Tab-separated table of N, CA, C and O in Angstrom:
chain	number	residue	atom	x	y	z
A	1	UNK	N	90.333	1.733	21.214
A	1	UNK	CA	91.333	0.677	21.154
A	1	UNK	C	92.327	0.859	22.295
A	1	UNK	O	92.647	2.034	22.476
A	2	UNK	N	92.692	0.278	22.821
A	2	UNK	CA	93.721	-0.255	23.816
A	2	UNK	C	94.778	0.030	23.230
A	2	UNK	O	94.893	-0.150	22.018
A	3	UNK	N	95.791	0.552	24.017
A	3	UNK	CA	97.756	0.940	23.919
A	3	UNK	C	98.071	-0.093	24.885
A	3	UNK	O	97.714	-0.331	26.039
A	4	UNK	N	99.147	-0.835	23.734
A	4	UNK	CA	99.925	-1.958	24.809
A	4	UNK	C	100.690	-1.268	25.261
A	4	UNK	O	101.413	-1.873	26.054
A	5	UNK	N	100.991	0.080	25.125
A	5	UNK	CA	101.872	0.743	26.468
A	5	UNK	C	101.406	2.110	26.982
A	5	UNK	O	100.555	2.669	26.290
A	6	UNK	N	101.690	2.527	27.718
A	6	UNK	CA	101.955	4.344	28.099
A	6	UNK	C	103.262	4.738	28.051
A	6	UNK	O	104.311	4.102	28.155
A	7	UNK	N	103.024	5.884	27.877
A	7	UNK	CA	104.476	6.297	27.152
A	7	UNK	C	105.145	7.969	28.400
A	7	UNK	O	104.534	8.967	28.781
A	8	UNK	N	106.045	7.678	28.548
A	8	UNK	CA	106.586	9.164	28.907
A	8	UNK	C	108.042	9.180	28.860
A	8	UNK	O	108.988	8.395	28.926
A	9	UNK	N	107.728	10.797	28.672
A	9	UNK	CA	109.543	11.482	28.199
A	9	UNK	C	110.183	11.758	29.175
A	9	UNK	O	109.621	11.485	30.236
A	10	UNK	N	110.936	12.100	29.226
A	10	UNK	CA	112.390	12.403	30.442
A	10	UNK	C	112.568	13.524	29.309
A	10	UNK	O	112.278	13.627	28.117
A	11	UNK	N	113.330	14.484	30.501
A	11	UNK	CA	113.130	16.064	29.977
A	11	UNK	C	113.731	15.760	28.659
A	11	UNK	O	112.957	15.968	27.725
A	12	UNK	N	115.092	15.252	28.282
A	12	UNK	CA	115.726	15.726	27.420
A	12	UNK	C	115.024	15.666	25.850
A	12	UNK	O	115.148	16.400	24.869
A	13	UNK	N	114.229	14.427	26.106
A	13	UNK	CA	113.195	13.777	25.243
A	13	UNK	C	112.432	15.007	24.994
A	13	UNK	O	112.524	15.772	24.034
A	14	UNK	N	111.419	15.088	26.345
A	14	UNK	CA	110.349	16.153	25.962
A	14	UNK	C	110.813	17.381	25.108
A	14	UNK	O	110.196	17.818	24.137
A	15	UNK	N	112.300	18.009	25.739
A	15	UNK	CA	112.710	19.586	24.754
A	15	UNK	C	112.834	19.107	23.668
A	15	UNK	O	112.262	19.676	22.738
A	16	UNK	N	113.509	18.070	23.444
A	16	UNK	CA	113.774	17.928	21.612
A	16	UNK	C	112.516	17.800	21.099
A	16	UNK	O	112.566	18.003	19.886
A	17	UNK	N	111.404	17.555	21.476
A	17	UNK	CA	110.392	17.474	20.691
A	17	UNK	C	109.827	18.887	20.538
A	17	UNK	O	109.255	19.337	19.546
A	18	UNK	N	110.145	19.650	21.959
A	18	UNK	CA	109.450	20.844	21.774
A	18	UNK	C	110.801	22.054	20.734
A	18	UNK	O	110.611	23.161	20.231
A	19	UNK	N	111.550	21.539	20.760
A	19	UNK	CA	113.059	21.980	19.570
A	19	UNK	C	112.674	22.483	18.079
A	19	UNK	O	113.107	23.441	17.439
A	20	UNK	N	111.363	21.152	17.634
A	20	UNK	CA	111.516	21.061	16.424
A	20	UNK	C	110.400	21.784	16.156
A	20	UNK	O	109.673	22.235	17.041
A	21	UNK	N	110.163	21.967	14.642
A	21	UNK	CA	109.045	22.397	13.822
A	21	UNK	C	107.589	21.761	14.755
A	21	UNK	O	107.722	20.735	15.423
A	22	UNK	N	106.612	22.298	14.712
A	22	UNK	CA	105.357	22.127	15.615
A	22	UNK	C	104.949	20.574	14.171
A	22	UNK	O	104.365	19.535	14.481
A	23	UNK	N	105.333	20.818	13.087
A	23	UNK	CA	104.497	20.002	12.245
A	23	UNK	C	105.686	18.545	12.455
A	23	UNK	O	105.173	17.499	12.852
A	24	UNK	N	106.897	18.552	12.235
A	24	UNK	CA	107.882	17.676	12.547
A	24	UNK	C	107.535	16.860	13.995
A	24	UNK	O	107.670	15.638	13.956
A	25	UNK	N	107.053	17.532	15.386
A	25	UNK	CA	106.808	16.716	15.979
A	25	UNK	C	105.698	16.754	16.444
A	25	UNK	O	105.820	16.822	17.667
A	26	UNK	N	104.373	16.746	16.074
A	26	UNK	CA	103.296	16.380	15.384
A	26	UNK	C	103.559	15.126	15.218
A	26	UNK	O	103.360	14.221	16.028
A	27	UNK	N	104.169	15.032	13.791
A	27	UNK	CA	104.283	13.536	13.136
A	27	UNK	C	104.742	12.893	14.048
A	27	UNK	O	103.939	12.141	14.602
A	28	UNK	N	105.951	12.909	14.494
A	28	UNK	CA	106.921	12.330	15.901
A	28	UNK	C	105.496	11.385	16.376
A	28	UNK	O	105.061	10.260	16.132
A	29	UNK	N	104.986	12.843	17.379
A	29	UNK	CA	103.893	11.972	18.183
A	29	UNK	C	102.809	11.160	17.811
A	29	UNK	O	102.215	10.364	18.538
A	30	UNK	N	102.517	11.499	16.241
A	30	UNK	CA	101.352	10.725	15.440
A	30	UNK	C	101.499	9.191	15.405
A	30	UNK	O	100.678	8.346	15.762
A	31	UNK	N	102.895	9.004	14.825
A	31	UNK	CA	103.808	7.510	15.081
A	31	UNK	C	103.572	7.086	16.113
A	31	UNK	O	102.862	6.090	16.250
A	32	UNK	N	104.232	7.880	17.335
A	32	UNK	CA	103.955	7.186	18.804
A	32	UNK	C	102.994	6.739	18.944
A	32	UNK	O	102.958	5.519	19.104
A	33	UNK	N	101.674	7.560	18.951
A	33	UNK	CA	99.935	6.776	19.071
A	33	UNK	C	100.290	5.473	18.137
A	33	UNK	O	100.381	4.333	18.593
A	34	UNK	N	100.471	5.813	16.792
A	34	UNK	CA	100.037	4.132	16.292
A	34	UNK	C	100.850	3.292	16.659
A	34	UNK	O	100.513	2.147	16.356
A	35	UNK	N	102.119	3.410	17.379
A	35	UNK	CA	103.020	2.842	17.849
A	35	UNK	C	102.774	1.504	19.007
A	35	UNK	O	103.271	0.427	19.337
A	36	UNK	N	101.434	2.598	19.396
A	36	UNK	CA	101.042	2.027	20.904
A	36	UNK	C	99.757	1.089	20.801
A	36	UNK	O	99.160	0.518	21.714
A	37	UNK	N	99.488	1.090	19.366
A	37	UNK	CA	97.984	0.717	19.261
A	37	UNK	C	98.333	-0.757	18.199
A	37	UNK	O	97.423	-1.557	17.984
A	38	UNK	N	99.300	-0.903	17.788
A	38	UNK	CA	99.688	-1.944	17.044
A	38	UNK	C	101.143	-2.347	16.759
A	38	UNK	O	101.864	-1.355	16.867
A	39	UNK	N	101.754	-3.335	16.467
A	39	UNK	CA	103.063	-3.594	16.824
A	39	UNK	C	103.396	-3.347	15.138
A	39	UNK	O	102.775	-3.813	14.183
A	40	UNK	N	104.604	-2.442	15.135
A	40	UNK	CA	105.171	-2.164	13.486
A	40	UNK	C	106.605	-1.873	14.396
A	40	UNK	O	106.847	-1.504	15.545
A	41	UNK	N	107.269	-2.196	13.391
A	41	UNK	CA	108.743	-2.554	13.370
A	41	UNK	C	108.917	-1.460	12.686
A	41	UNK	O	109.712	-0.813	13.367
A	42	UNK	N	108.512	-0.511	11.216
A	42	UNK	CA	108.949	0.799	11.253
A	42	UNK	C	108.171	2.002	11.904
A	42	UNK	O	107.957	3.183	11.631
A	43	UNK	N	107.868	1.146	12.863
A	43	UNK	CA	107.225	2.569	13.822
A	43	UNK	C	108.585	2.455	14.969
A	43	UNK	O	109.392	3.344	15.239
A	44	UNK	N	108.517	1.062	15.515
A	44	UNK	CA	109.074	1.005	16.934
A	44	UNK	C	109.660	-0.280	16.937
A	44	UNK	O	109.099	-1.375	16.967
A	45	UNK	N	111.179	0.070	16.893
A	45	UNK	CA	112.223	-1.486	16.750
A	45	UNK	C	112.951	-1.164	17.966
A	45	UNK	O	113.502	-0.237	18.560
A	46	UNK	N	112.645	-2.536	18.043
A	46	UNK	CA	114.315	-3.040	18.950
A	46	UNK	C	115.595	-2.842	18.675
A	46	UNK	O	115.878	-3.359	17.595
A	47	UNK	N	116.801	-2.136	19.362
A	47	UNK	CA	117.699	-1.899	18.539
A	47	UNK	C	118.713	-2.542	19.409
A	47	UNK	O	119.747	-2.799	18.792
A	48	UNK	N	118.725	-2.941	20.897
A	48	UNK	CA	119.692	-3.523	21.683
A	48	UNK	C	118.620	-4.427	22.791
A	48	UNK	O	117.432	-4.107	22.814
A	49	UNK	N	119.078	-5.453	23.604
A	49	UNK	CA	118.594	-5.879	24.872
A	49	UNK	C	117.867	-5.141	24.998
A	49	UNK	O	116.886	-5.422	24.310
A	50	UNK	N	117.680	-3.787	25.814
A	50	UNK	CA	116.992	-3.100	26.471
A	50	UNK	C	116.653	-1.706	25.777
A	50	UNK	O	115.601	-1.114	26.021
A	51	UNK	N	117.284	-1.390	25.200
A	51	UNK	CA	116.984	-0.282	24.134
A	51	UNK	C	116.426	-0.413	22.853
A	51	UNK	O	116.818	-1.182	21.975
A	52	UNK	N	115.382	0.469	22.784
A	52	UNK	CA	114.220	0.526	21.392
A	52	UNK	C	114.091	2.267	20.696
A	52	UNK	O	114.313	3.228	21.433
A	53	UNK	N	113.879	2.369	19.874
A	53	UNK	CA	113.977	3.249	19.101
A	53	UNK	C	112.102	3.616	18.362
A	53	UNK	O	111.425	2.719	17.857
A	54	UNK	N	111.622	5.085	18.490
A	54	UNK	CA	110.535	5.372	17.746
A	54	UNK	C	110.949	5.919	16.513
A	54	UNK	O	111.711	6.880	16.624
A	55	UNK	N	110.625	5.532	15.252
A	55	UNK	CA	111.482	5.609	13.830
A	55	UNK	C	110.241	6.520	13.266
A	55	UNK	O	109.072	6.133	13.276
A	56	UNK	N	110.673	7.775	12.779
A	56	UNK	CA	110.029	8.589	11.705
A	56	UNK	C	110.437	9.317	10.780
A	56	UNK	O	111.284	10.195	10.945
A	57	UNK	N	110.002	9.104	9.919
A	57	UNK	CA	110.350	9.861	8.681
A	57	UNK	C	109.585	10.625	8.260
A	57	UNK	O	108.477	10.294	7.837
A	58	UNK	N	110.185	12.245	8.302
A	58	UNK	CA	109.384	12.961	7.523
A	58	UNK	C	110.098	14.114	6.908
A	58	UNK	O	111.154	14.612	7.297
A	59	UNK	N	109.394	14.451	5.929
A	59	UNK	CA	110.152	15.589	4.769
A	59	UNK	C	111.551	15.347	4.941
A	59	UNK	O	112.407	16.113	5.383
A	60	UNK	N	111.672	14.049	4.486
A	60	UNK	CA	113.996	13.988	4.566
A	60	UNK	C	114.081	13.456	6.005
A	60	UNK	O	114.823	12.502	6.239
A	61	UNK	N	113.485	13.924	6.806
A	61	UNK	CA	114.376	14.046	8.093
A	61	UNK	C	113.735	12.283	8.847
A	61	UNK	O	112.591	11.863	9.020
A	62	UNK	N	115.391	11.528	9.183
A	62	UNK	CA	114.865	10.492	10.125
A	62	UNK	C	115.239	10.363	11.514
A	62	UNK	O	116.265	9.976	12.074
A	63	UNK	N	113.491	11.036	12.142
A	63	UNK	CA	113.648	11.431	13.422
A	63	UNK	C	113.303	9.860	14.253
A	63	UNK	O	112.438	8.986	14.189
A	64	UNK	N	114.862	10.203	15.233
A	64	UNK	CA	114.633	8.964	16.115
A	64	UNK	C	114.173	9.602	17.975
A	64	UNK	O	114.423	10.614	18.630
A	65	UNK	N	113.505	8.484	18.173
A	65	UNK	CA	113.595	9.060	19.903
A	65	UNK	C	113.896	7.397	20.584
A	65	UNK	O	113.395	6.295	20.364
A	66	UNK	N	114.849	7.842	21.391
A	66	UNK	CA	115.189	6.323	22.168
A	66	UNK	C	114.385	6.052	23.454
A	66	UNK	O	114.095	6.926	24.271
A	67	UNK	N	114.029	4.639	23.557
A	67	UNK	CA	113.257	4.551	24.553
A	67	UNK	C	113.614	3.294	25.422
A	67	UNK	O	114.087	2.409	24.709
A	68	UNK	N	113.555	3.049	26.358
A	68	UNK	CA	113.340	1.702	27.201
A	68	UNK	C	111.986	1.263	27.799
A	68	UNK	O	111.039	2.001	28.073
A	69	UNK	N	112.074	-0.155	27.960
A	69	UNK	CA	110.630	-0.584	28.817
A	69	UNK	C	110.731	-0.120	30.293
A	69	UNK	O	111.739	0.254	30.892
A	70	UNK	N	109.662	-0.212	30.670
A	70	UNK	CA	109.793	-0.045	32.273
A	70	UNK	C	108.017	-0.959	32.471
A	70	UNK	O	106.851	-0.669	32.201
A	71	UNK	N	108.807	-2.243	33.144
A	71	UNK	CA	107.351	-3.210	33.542
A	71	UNK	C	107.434	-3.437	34.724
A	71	UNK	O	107.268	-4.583	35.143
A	72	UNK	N	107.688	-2.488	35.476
A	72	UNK	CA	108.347	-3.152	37.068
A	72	UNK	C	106.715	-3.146	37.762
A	72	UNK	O	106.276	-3.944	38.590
A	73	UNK	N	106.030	-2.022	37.153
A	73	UNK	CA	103.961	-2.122	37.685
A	73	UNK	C	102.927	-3.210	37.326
A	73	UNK	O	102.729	-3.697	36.212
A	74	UNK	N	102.376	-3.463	38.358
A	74	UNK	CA	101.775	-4.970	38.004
A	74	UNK	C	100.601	-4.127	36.919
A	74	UNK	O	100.058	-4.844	36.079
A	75	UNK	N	100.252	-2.736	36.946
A	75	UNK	CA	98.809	-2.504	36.765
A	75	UNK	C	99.174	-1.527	35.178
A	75	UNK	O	98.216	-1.346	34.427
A	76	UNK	N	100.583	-0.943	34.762
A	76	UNK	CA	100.506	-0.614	33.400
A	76	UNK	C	101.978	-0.957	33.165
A	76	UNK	O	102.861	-1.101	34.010
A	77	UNK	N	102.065	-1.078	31.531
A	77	UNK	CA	103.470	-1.191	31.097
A	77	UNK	C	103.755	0.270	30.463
A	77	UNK	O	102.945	0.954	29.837
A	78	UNK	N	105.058	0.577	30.763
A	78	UNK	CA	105.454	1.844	30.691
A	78	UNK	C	106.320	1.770	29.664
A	78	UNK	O	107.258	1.035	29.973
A	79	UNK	N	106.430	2.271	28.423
A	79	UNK	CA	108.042	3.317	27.562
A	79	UNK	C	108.717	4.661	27.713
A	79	UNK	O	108.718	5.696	27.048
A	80	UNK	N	109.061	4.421	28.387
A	80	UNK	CA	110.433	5.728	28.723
A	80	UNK	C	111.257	6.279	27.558
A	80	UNK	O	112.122	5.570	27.044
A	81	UNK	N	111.015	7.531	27.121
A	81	UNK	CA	111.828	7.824	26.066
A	81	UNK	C	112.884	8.518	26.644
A	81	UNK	O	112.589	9.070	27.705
A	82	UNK	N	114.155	8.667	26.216
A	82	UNK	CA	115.280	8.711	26.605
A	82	UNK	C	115.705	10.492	26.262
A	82	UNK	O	115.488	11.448	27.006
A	83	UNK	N	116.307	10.498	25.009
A	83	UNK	CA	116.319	11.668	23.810
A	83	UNK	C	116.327	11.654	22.412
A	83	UNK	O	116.366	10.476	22.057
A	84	UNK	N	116.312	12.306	21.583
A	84	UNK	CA	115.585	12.199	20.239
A	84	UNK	C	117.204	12.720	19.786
A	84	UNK	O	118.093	13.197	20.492
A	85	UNK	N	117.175	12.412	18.302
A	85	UNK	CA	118.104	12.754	17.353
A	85	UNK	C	117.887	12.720	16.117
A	85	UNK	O	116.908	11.988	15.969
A	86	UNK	N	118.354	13.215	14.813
A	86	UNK	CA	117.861	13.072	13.501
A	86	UNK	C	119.035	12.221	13.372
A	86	UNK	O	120.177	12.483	13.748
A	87	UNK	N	118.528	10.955	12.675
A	87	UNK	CA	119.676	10.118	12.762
A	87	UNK	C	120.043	10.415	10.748
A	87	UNK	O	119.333	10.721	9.790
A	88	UNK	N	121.336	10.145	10.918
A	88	UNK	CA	122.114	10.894	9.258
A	88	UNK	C	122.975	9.603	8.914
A	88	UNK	O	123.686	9.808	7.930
A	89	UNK	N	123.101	8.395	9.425
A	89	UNK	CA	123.775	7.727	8.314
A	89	UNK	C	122.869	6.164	8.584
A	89	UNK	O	121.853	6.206	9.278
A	90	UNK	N	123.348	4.808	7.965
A	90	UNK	CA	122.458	3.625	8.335
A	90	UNK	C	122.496	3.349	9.681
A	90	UNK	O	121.445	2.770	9.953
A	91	UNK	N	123.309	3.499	10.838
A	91	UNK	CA	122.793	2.482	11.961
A	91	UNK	C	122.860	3.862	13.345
A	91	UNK	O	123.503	4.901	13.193
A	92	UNK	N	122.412	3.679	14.044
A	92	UNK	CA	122.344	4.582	15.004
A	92	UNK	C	123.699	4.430	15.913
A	92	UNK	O	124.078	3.411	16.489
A	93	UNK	N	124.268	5.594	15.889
A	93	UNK	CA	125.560	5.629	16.448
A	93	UNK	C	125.732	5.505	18.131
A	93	UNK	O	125.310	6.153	19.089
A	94	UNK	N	126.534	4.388	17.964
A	94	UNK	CA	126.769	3.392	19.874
A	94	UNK	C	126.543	4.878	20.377
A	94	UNK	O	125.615	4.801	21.182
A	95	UNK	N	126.959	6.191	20.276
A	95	UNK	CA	127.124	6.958	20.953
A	95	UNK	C	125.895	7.630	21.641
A	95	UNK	O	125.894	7.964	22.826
A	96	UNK	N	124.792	7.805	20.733
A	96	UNK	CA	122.953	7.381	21.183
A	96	UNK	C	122.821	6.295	22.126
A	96	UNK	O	122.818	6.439	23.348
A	97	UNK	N	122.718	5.254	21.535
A	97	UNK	CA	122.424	4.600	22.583
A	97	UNK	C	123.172	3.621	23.915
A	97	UNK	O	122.691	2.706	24.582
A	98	UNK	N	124.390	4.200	23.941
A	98	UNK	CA	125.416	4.528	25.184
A	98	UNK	C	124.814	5.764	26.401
A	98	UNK	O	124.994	5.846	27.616
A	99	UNK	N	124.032	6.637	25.414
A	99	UNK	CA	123.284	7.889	26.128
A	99	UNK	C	122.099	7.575	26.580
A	99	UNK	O	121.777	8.047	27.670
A	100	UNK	N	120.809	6.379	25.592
A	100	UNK	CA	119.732	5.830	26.463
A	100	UNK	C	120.025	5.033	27.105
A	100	UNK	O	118.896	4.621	27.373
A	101	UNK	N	120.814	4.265	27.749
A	101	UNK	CA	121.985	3.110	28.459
A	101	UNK	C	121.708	3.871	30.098
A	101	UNK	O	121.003	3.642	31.081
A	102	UNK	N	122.372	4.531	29.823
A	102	UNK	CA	123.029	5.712	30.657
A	102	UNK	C	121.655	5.960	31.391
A	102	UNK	O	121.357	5.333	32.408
A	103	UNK	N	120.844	6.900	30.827
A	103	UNK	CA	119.542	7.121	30.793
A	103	UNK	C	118.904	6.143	31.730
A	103	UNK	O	118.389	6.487	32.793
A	104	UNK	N	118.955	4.963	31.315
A	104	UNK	CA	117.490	3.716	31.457
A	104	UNK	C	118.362	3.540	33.144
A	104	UNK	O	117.512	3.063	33.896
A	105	UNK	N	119.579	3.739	33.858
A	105	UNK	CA	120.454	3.249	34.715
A	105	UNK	C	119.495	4.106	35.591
A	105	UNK	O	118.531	3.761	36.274
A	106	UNK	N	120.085	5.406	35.350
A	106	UNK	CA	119.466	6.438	36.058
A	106	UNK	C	117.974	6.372	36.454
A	106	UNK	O	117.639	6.677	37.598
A	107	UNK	N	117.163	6.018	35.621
A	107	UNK	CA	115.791	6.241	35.798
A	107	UNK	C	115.450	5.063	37.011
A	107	UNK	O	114.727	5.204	37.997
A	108	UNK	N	116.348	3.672	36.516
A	108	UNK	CA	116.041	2.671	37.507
A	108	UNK	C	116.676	2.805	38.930
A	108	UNK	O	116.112	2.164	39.817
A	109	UNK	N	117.654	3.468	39.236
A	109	UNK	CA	117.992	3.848	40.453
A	109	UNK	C	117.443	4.757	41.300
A	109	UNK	O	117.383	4.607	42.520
A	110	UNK	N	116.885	6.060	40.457
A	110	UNK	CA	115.896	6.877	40.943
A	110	UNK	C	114.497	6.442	41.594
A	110	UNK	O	113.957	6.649	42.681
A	111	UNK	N	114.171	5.762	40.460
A	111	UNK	CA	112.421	5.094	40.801
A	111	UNK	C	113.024	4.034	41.938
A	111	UNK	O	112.093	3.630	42.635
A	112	UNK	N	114.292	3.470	42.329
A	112	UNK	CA	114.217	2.564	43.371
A	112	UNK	C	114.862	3.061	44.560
A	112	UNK	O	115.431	2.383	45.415
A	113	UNK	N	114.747	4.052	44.536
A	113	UNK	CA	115.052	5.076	45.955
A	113	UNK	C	113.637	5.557	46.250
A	113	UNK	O	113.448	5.568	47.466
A	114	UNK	N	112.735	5.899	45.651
A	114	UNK	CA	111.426	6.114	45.940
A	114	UNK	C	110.717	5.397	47.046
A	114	UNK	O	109.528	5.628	47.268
């Protein structure tokens, strides 16, 4: 089956995954695959304009990782994950995603100095 996207982390992303329990992000990444293989809203929501969120739940814990699009390639569409957090109350705090904001700026100024 086909992934309507490819996916990659930016360091801060990648350590938090490598942070947690091997089985905690396991699951993380299990989500991501089906994430990519079919469109679910509690896998992978929109949470602003340009910022999206990978949503998992496991044993208690609701692990988020923030992500942006990146379609600037005619030949794949890209998700950029930003950094991960266990999110602890209902809405994800501006202060996250003020940080993938931040994030998605950087990545696009970098890749356009290339």
């Amino acid at each position: 089956m086909d992934n309507y996207f490819e996916i990659i982390f930016l360091k801060e992303a990648f350590e938090y995954l490598q942070s947690l329990d091997i089985k905690h992000s396991n699951k993380i990444l299990y989500n991501i695959r089906k994430a990519q293989q079919k469109h679910d809203s509690d896998l992978f929501k929109k949470l602003t304009d340009e910022i999206w969120e990978f949503r998992t739940l496991y044993q208690g814990f609701q692990y988020r990782l923030l992500a942006f699009w990146d379609k600037t390639s005619s030949t794949e569409t890209l998700v950029v994950s930003t950094h991960g957090f266990v999110k602890k109350q209902s809405k994800v705090p501006n202060t996250e995603i003020a940080k993938a904001e931040t994030q998605r700026k950087k990545y696009f100024q970098t890749k356009l100095k290339k």
